XYZ file of N, CA and C in Angstrom:
594
model
N 1.844 -21.351 -10.434
C 0.658 -21.029 -11.218
C -0.139 -19.948 -10.503
N -0.557 -18.945 -11.232
C -1.342 -17.855 -10.646
C -2.740 -18.339 -10.296
N -3.308 -17.780 -9.236
C -4.660 -18.155 -8.836
C -5.667 -17.546 -9.801
N -6.820 -18.220 -9.921
C -7.854 -17.688 -10.801
C -8.408 -16.395 -10.208
N -8.907 -15.537 -11.072
C -9.318 -14.198 -10.669
C -10.787 -14.199 -10.254
N -11.159 -14.990 -9.248
C -12.532 -15.016 -8.767
C -12.720 -14.028 -7.623
N -11.645 -13.667 -6.968
C -11.716 -12.696 -5.884
C -11.450 -11.298 -6.426
N -11.787 -10.300 -5.647
C -11.587 -8.903 -6.038
C -10.193 -8.476 -5.609
N -9.509 -7.733 -6.464
C -8.167 -7.233 -6.144
C -8.272 -5.968 -5.294
N -7.649 -5.982 -4.123
C -7.700 -4.831 -3.223
C -7.108 -3.576 -3.846
N -6.004 -3.720 -4.573
C -5.330 -2.554 -5.139
C -6.139 -1.861 -6.226
N -7.196 -2.508 -6.741
C -8.053 -1.867 -7.733
C -9.077 -0.950 -7.074
N -9.183 -0.989 -5.755
C -10.136 -0.159 -5.028
C -9.452 1.019 -4.344
N -10.037 1.460 -3.231
C -9.531 2.612 -2.483
C -8.868 2.143 -1.197
N -7.891 2.925 -0.736
C -7.103 2.558 0.433
C -6.956 3.764 1.347
N -7.141 3.551 2.639
C -6.845 4.566 3.651
C -5.701 4.037 4.505
N -4.557 4.682 4.430
C -3.387 4.296 5.203
C -3.164 5.364 6.275
N -3.346 4.996 7.536
C -3.271 5.964 8.635
C -1.943 6.715 8.643
N -0.846 6.011 8.509
C 0.471 6.653 8.576
C 0.680 7.633 7.422
N 0.205 7.278 6.220
C 0.331 8.191 5.083
C -0.568 9.401 5.233
N -1.776 9.195 5.775
C -2.682 10.319 5.977
C -2.075 11.346 6.929
N -1.420 10.856 7.973
C -0.764 11.765 8.929
C 0.452 12.423 8.274
N 1.268 11.631 7.582
C 2.484 12.157 6.954
C 2.161 13.215 5.899
N 1.061 13.026 5.152
C 0.705 13.962 4.084
C -0.183 15.109 4.553
N -0.461 15.180 5.854
C -1.175 16.316 6.409
C -2.687 16.257 6.329
N -3.265 15.116 5.903
C -4.716 14.989 5.882
C -5.265 14.898 7.304
N -4.456 14.353 8.204
C -4.815 14.230 9.616
C -3.694 14.871 10.416
N -4.064 15.634 11.455
C -3.044 16.281 12.287
C -3.267 15.918 13.747
N -2.171 15.621 14.430
C -2.224 15.300 15.855
C -2.824 16.467 16.631
N -3.642 16.160 17.617
C -4.225 17.146 18.541
C -4.990 18.250 17.817
N -5.637 17.918 16.691
C -6.343 18.945 15.928
C -7.505 18.337 15.157
N -8.402 19.215 14.728
C -9.463 18.845 13.800
C -8.998 19.279 12.415
N -9.119 18.412 11.441
C -8.664 18.733 10.083
C -9.708 18.279 9.071
N -9.852 19.072 8.018
C -10.745 18.724 6.912
C -9.996 19.010 5.616
N -10.034 18.069 4.692
C -9.344 18.273 3.420
C -9.953 17.376 2.350
N -9.552 17.635 1.114
C -9.993 16.825 -0.018
C -8.911 15.807 -0.333
N -9.348 14.652 -0.820
C -8.417 13.575 -1.144
C -8.803 12.985 -2.483
N -7.809 12.467 -3.187
C -8.098 11.815 -4.457
C -7.309 10.517 -4.521
N -7.917 9.498 -5.080
C -7.284 8.200 -5.267
C -7.045 8.000 -6.750
N -5.896 7.446 -7.083
C -5.604 7.167 -8.485
C -5.033 5.760 -8.612
N -5.169 5.210 -9.792
C -4.675 3.870 -10.106
C -3.593 4.022 -11.158
N -2.557 3.199 -11.095
C -1.438 3.332 -12.027
C -1.870 3.122 -13.479
N -2.931 2.372 -13.707
C -3.378 2.098 -15.073
C -4.536 3.000 -15.489
N -5.542 3.170 -14.616
C -6.755 3.904 -14.972
C -6.681 5.392 -14.667
N -5.708 5.840 -13.930
C -5.632 7.240 -13.536
C -6.502 7.492 -12.314
N -7.129 8.663 -12.258
C -7.945 9.015 -11.093
C -9.199 8.147 -11.046
N -9.449 7.531 -9.867
C -10.622 6.662 -9.749
C -11.650 7.203 -8.769
N -11.268 8.085 -7.863
C -12.241 8.636 -6.915
C -11.689 9.902 -6.273
N -12.610 10.781 -5.884
C -12.258 11.947 -5.080
C -13.245 12.018 -3.927
N -12.816 12.645 -2.864
C -13.692 12.755 -1.705
C -13.147 13.763 -0.715
N -13.784 13.798 0.446
C -13.310 14.679 1.508
C -13.106 13.859 2.771
N -12.168 14.323 3.564
C -11.852 13.672 4.832
C -11.929 14.717 5.935
N -12.613 14.358 7.010
C -12.614 15.178 8.221
C -12.149 14.273 9.353
N -11.244 14.761 10.163
C -10.706 13.953 11.250
C -10.561 14.786 12.509
N -10.917 14.192 13.636
C -10.798 14.855 14.934
C -9.886 14.016 15.823
N -8.673 14.499 16.045
C -7.711 13.832 16.921
C -7.426 14.697 18.142
N -8.421 15.459 18.594
C -8.212 16.323 19.753
C -8.231 15.533 21.054
N -8.840 14.358 21.055
C -8.822 13.507 22.252
C -7.460 12.871 22.427
N -7.119 12.541 23.642
C -5.803 11.954 23.890
C -5.685 10.540 23.342
N -6.717 9.710 23.522
C -6.630 8.311 23.122
C -7.696 7.889 22.115
N -8.698 8.752 21.868
C -9.766 8.383 20.940
C -10.031 9.532 19.984
N -10.460 9.182 18.779
C -10.801 10.169 17.776
C -11.690 9.543 16.726
N -11.941 10.284 15.669
C -12.736 9.764 14.562
C -12.263 10.362 13.251
N -12.604 9.662 12.185
C -12.310 10.114 10.835
C -13.562 9.847 10.008
N -13.979 10.841 9.247
C -15.131 10.662 8.370
C -14.678 10.883 6.939
N -14.960 9.914 6.087
C -14.612 10.021 4.672
C -15.915 10.039 3.876
N -16.007 10.999 2.957
C -17.196 11.132 2.117
C -16.787 11.033 0.664
N -17.399 10.083 -0.042
C -17.110 9.848 -1.452
C -18.446 9.722 -2.179
N -18.658 10.576 -3.160
C -19.879 10.507 -3.954
C -21.155 10.655 -3.150
N -21.156 11.497 -2.138
C -22.350 11.718 -1.323
C -22.565 10.695 -0.227
N -21.725 9.655 -0.163
C -21.826 8.647 0.896
C -20.725 8.882 1.910
N -21.125 8.961 3.168
C -20.149 9.211 4.236
C -20.025 7.972 5.130
N -18.836 7.752 5.618
C -18.576 6.687 6.590
C -17.714 7.266 7.696
N -18.171 7.118 8.928
C -17.398 7.588 10.076
C -16.678 6.390 10.689
N -15.376 6.557 10.894
C -14.527 5.497 11.438
C -13.971 5.931 12.782
N -13.971 5.020 13.727
C -13.386 5.296 15.041
C -11.881 5.134 14.970
N -11.181 5.978 15.716
C -9.721 5.925 15.798
C -9.322 5.705 17.246
N -8.207 5.023 17.431
C -7.684 4.795 18.775
C -6.176 5.013 18.741
N -5.655 5.568 19.829
C -4.209 5.793 19.930
C -3.633 4.825 20.952
N -2.450 4.345 20.672
C -1.725 3.471 21.596
C -0.385 4.126 21.904
N 0.082 4.007 23.142
C 1.370 4.628 23.473
C 2.525 3.921 22.779
N 3.505 4.715 22.381
C 4.728 4.154 21.796
C 5.726 3.896 22.915
N 6.642 2.961 22.720
C 7.587 2.618 23.795
C 8.451 3.783 24.273
N 8.808 4.710 23.368
C 9.693 5.813 23.747
C 8.962 7.155 23.739
N 7.668 7.121 23.980
C 6.883 8.345 24.044
C 6.080 8.587 22.786
N 5.054 9.383 22.922
C 4.187 9.675 21.791
C 3.077 8.641 21.654
N 2.281 8.810 20.593
C 1.157 7.925 20.347
C 1.155 7.461 18.898
N 0.650 6.267 18.689
C 0.456 5.709 17.350
C -1.042 5.551 17.134
N -1.581 6.187 16.092
C -3.012 6.130 15.814
C -3.350 4.972 14.892
N -4.508 4.358 15.156
C -5.016 3.246 14.356
C -6.493 3.455 14.060
N -6.963 2.876 12.951
C -8.391 2.758 12.698
C -8.929 1.602 13.542
N -10.199 1.635 13.838
C -10.891 0.468 14.376
C -11.704 -0.093 13.213
N -11.409 -1.329 12.804
C -12.115 -1.955 11.688
C -13.600 -2.042 12.031
N -14.485 -1.485 11.198
C -15.915 -1.530 11.501
C -16.481 -2.948 11.531
N -15.844 -3.875 10.847
C -16.337 -5.254 10.790
C -15.869 -6.079 11.988
N -14.583 -5.975 12.318
C -13.999 -6.839 13.350
C -13.811 -6.160 14.698
N -13.812 -4.822 14.716
C -13.583 -4.106 15.968
C -12.142 -4.166 16.437
N -11.207 -4.486 15.522
C -9.780 -4.570 15.856
C -9.028 -3.413 15.241
N -7.826 -3.141 15.793
C -6.982 -2.072 15.252
C -6.474 -2.440 13.867
N -6.333 -1.413 13.030
C -5.774 -1.606 11.693
C -5.127 -0.300 11.247
N -3.966 -0.404 10.619
C -3.297 0.781 10.071
C -3.809 1.119 8.684
N -4.359 0.126 7.995
C -4.829 0.312 6.625
C -6.245 -0.243 6.502
N -7.106 0.535 5.842
C -8.456 0.083 5.518
C -8.628 0.105 4.001
N -9.406 -0.843 3.488
C -9.609 -0.992 2.051
C -11.088 -0.872 1.699
N -11.336 -0.347 0.516
C -12.683 -0.344 -0.064
C -12.551 -0.893 -1.484
N -12.775 -2.206 -1.652
C -12.605 -2.818 -2.979
C -13.635 -2.299 -3.975
N -13.408 -2.511 -5.267
C -14.383 -2.095 -6.274
C -15.751 -2.726 -5.989
N -16.791 -1.911 -6.075
C -18.149 -2.385 -5.832
C -18.612 -2.249 -4.391
N -17.702 -1.992 -3.464
C -18.065 -1.855 -2.044
C -18.429 -0.400 -1.740
N -19.188 -0.216 -0.667
C -19.618 1.127 -0.275
C -18.955 1.621 0.998
N -18.113 0.802 1.615
C -17.493 1.206 2.870
C -16.105 0.592 2.992
N -15.343 1.110 3.948
C -13.975 0.654 4.200
C -13.967 -0.381 5.322
N -13.070 -1.347 5.203
C -12.798 -2.348 6.244
C -11.315 -2.710 6.154
N -10.842 -3.423 7.177
C -9.489 -3.976 7.106
C -9.494 -5.150 6.136
N -8.326 -5.570 5.695
C -8.247 -6.711 4.778
C -8.872 -7.947 5.401
N -8.593 -8.186 6.685
C -9.156 -9.347 7.359
C -10.672 -9.226 7.483
N -11.173 -7.993 7.566
C -12.611 -7.770 7.657
C -13.349 -8.132 6.376
N -12.672 -8.097 5.245
C -13.291 -8.494 3.980
C -13.282 -10.001 3.813
N -12.352 -10.686 4.436
C -12.285 -12.145 4.310
C -11.431 -12.575 3.139
N -10.728 -13.659 3.309
C -9.779 -14.094 2.285
C -10.442 -14.719 1.068
N -11.724 -15.074 1.160
C -12.416 -15.639 0.011
C -13.042 -14.563 -0.865
N -13.021 -13.318 -0.393
C -13.642 -12.215 -1.123
C -12.595 -11.362 -1.834
N -11.492 -11.032 -1.145
C -10.485 -10.125 -1.691
C -9.103 -10.762 -1.645
N -8.204 -10.211 -2.448
C -6.814 -10.667 -2.463
C -5.938 -9.514 -2.927
N -4.644 -9.608 -2.626
C -3.690 -8.628 -3.114
C -3.315 -8.943 -4.563
N -2.829 -7.944 -5.280
C -2.451 -8.096 -6.681
C -1.436 -9.224 -6.874
N -0.485 -9.349 -5.974
C 0.560 -10.360 -6.140
C 0.000 -11.778 -6.085
N -1.162 -11.970 -5.470
C -1.750 -13.303 -5.408
C -2.306 -13.746 -6.753
N -2.493 -12.820 -7.688
C -2.969 -13.161 -9.021
C -1.816 -13.371 -9.997
N -0.594 -13.024 -9.595
C 0.569 -13.112 -10.480
C 1.283 -14.445 -10.319
N 1.989 -14.847 -11.381
C 2.900 -15.977 -11.271
C 4.254 -15.452 -10.789
N 5.240 -16.320 -10.708
C 6.552 -15.917 -10.182
C 7.184 -14.808 -11.020
N 7.030 -14.878 -12.343
C 7.599 -13.856 -13.214
C 6.920 -12.507 -12.990
N 5.610 -12.505 -12.870
C 4.883 -11.266 -12.618
C 5.253 -10.638 -11.286
N 5.407 -11.490 -10.258
C 5.816 -10.974 -8.947
C 7.231 -10.414 -8.997
N 8.113 -11.043 -9.791
C 9.488 -10.540 -9.919
C 9.502 -9.177 -10.613
N 8.721 -9.018 -11.679
C 8.640 -7.716 -12.350
C 8.099 -6.650 -11.404
N 7.047 -6.976 -10.663
C 6.452 -6.031 -9.718
C 7.442 -5.666 -8.612
N 8.152 -6.667 -8.079
C 9.140 -6.415 -7.031
C 10.267 -5.515 -7.499
N 10.761 -5.758 -8.708
C 11.819 -4.908 -9.259
C 11.352 -3.472 -9.422
N 10.137 -3.285 -9.916
C 9.648 -1.917 -10.128
C 9.424 -1.204 -8.801
N 8.996 -1.922 -7.764
C 8.817 -1.297 -6.447
C 10.153 -0.862 -5.860
N 11.166 -1.718 -5.973
C 12.495 -1.363 -5.465
C 13.038 -0.158 -6.222
N 12.875 -0.168 -7.536
C 13.375 0.926 -8.361
C 12.685 2.240 -7.998
N 11.365 2.203 -7.814
C 10.657 3.438 -7.476
C 11.034 3.936 -6.085
N 11.370 3.027 -5.175
C 11.787 3.416 -3.829
C 13.141 4.126 -3.860
N 14.027 3.665 -4.745
C 15.383 4.206 -4.799
C 15.542 5.379 -5.756
N 14.702 5.442 -6.772
C 14.946 6.387 -7.858
C 14.655 7.835 -7.478
N 13.677 8.055 -6.603
C 13.343 9.419 -6.203
C 12.843 10.230 -7.382
N 13.463 11.370 -7.630
C 13.059 12.261 -8.716
C 13.836 12.018 -10.007
N 14.742 11.042 -10.015
C 15.564 10.777 -11.197
C 14.745 10.094 -12.296
N 15.312 10.044 -13.488
C 14.672 9.399 -14.630
C 14.744 7.881 -14.458
N 13.591 7.168 -14.424
C 13.624 5.728 -14.202
C 14.277 4.948 -15.333
N 14.260 5.482 -16.564
C 14.870 4.773 -17.683
C 16.391 4.892 -17.697
N 16.927 5.790 -16.877
C 18.364 6.033 -16.861
C 19.124 4.929 -16.115
N 18.448 4.251 -15.178
C 19.134 3.300 -14.320
C 18.487 1.919 -14.401
N 19.309 0.875 -14.482
C 18.808 -0.485 -14.299
C 18.597 -0.718 -12.798
N 19.615 -0.364 -12.018
C 19.489 -0.378 -10.569
C 20.082 0.935 -10.062
N 19.257 1.805 -9.474
C 19.702 3.152 -9.101
C 20.782 3.150 -8.017
N 21.589 4.211 -7.959
C 22.580 4.335 -6.890
C 21.901 4.598 -5.547
N 22.645 4.445 -4.486
C 22.113 4.633 -3.138
C 21.706 6.094 -2.928
N 20.456 6.313 -2.463
C 20.072 7.680 -2.107
C 20.882 8.183 -0.921
N 21.086 9.466 -0.852
C 21.933 10.065 0.184
C 21.445 9.729 1.593
N 20.116 9.677 1.797
C 19.541 9.500 3.129
C 19.446 8.039 3.565
N 19.717 7.089 2.672
C 19.516 5.670 2.984
C 20.773 5.039 3.580
N 20.573 4.163 4.543
C 21.706 3.422 5.117
C 22.203 2.371 4.127
N 23.482 2.053 4.248
C 24.072 1.064 3.346
C 23.462 -0.319 3.550
N 23.140 -0.678 4.780
C 22.543 -1.996 5.039
C 21.194 -2.124 4.326
N 20.405 -1.065 4.343
C 19.111 -1.074 3.663
C 19.300 -1.161 2.158
N 20.229 -0.363 1.646
C 20.501 -0.371 0.207
C 20.980 -1.753 -0.240
N 21.863 -2.372 0.530
C 22.363 -3.709 0.183
C 21.249 -4.749 0.223
N 20.295 -4.585 1.150
C 19.154 -5.499 1.215
C 18.302 -5.368 -0.056
N 18.069 -4.119 -0.505
C 17.343 -3.897 -1.757
C 18.099 -4.486 -2.941
N 19.422 -4.325 -2.937
C 20.242 -4.845 -4.028
C 20.156 -6.369 -4.099
N 20.229 -7.038 -2.947
C 20.121 -8.504 -2.925
C 18.756 -8.965 -3.414
N 17.708 -8.278 -2.982
C 16.358 -8.646 -3.408
C 16.194 -8.424 -4.910
N 16.750 -7.317 -5.415
C 16.706 -7.029 -6.854
C 17.407 -8.138 -7.632
N 18.568 -8.610 -7.136
C 19.295 -9.697 -7.794
C 18.477 -10.989 -7.799
N 17.751 -11.269 -6.700
C 16.908 -12.477 -6.658
C 15.784 -12.387 -7.696
N 15.192 -11.196 -7.838
C 14.154 -11.026 -8.857
C 14.724 -11.205 -10.260
N 15.935 -10.680 -10.484
C 16.600 -10.850 -11.785
C 16.816 -12.337 -12.079
N 17.215 -13.092 -11.058
C 17.446 -14.536 -11.228
C 16.143 -15.246 -11.616
N 15.037 -14.892 -10.961
C 13.741 -15.488 -11.290
C 13.365 -15.184 -12.733
N 13.584 -13.937 -13.162
C 13.258 -13.559 -14.536
C 14.159 -14.272 -15.541
N 15.451 -14.426 -15.213
C 16.362 -15.146 -16.100
C 15.944 -16.606 -16.233
N 15.581 -17.238 -15.123
C 15.124 -18.641 -15.158
C 13.847 -18.766 -15.979
N 12.974 -17.773 -15.874
C 11.746 -17.785 -16.665
C 12.026 -17.685 -18.149
N 13.013 -16.851 -18.523
C 13.378 -16.735 -19.937
C 13.990 -18.023 -20.467
N 14.833 -18.659 -19.661
C 15.453 -19.923 -20.071
C 14.381 -20.991 -20.265
N 13.430 -21.062 -19.324
C 12.358 -22.046 -19.432
C 11.482 -21.791 -20.667
N 11.212 -20.505 -20.936
C 10.408 -20.147 -22.097
C 11.144 -20.500 -23.384
N 12.454 -20.216 -23.440
C 13.247 -20.540 -24.632
C 13.306 -22.049 -24.840
N 13.467 -22.809 -23.741
C 13.511 -24.274 -23.866
C 12.185 -24.816 -24.360
N 11.110 -24.230 -23.897
C 9.781 -24.652 -24.326
C 9.556 -24.349 -25.803
N 10.012 -23.144 -26.214
C 9.821 -22.700 -27.579
C 10.676 -23.498 -28.562
N 11.974 -23.643 -28.219
C 12.890 -24.332 -29.145
C 12.866 -25.837 -28.988
N 12.283 -26.339 -27.910
C 12.237 -27.774 -27.682
C 11.225 -28.471 -28.577
N 10.288 -27.695 -29.135
C 9.250 -28.306 -29.960
C 9.700 -28.469 -31.386
């Protein structure tokens, strides 16, 4: 049974993912960077635009400032050494003072925090509001979008292995996709039994 919707869904708000910000060039190692960013929702389209300024010129400490609608929030950043060289950057959660790779700003909030900083009685992930069938549909679509790349999503029930992906990873996705299919099939059987049983 799905939980009641008394908490706020994190995915309906804004998200700052440190690794994605670096990968997409919003933040650059050993440099000061300023750029514009936009957040969009799969259902509502564009939900916010803003600017990001980040200073990673320090070896182990830096900052990131995000401004949305005239409101700015400055976040502290910290780098930790990686086992085989290099550094991994993290946000410092303004609420808890702990490292976090992802910060969230749920609908109605004015600032970003880690998920734990919002508290489990205030926010939840989208999957916590879904039943087993909803989670299976969501899981299948995530796997499909991961594998499909630039191809037409309606062309494939389960896409072929991308050239760059290892077979072990592809087989893991295939097994998970089959488990989701089984959950959906069981849901259809239960629904048919309920419908025709009356």
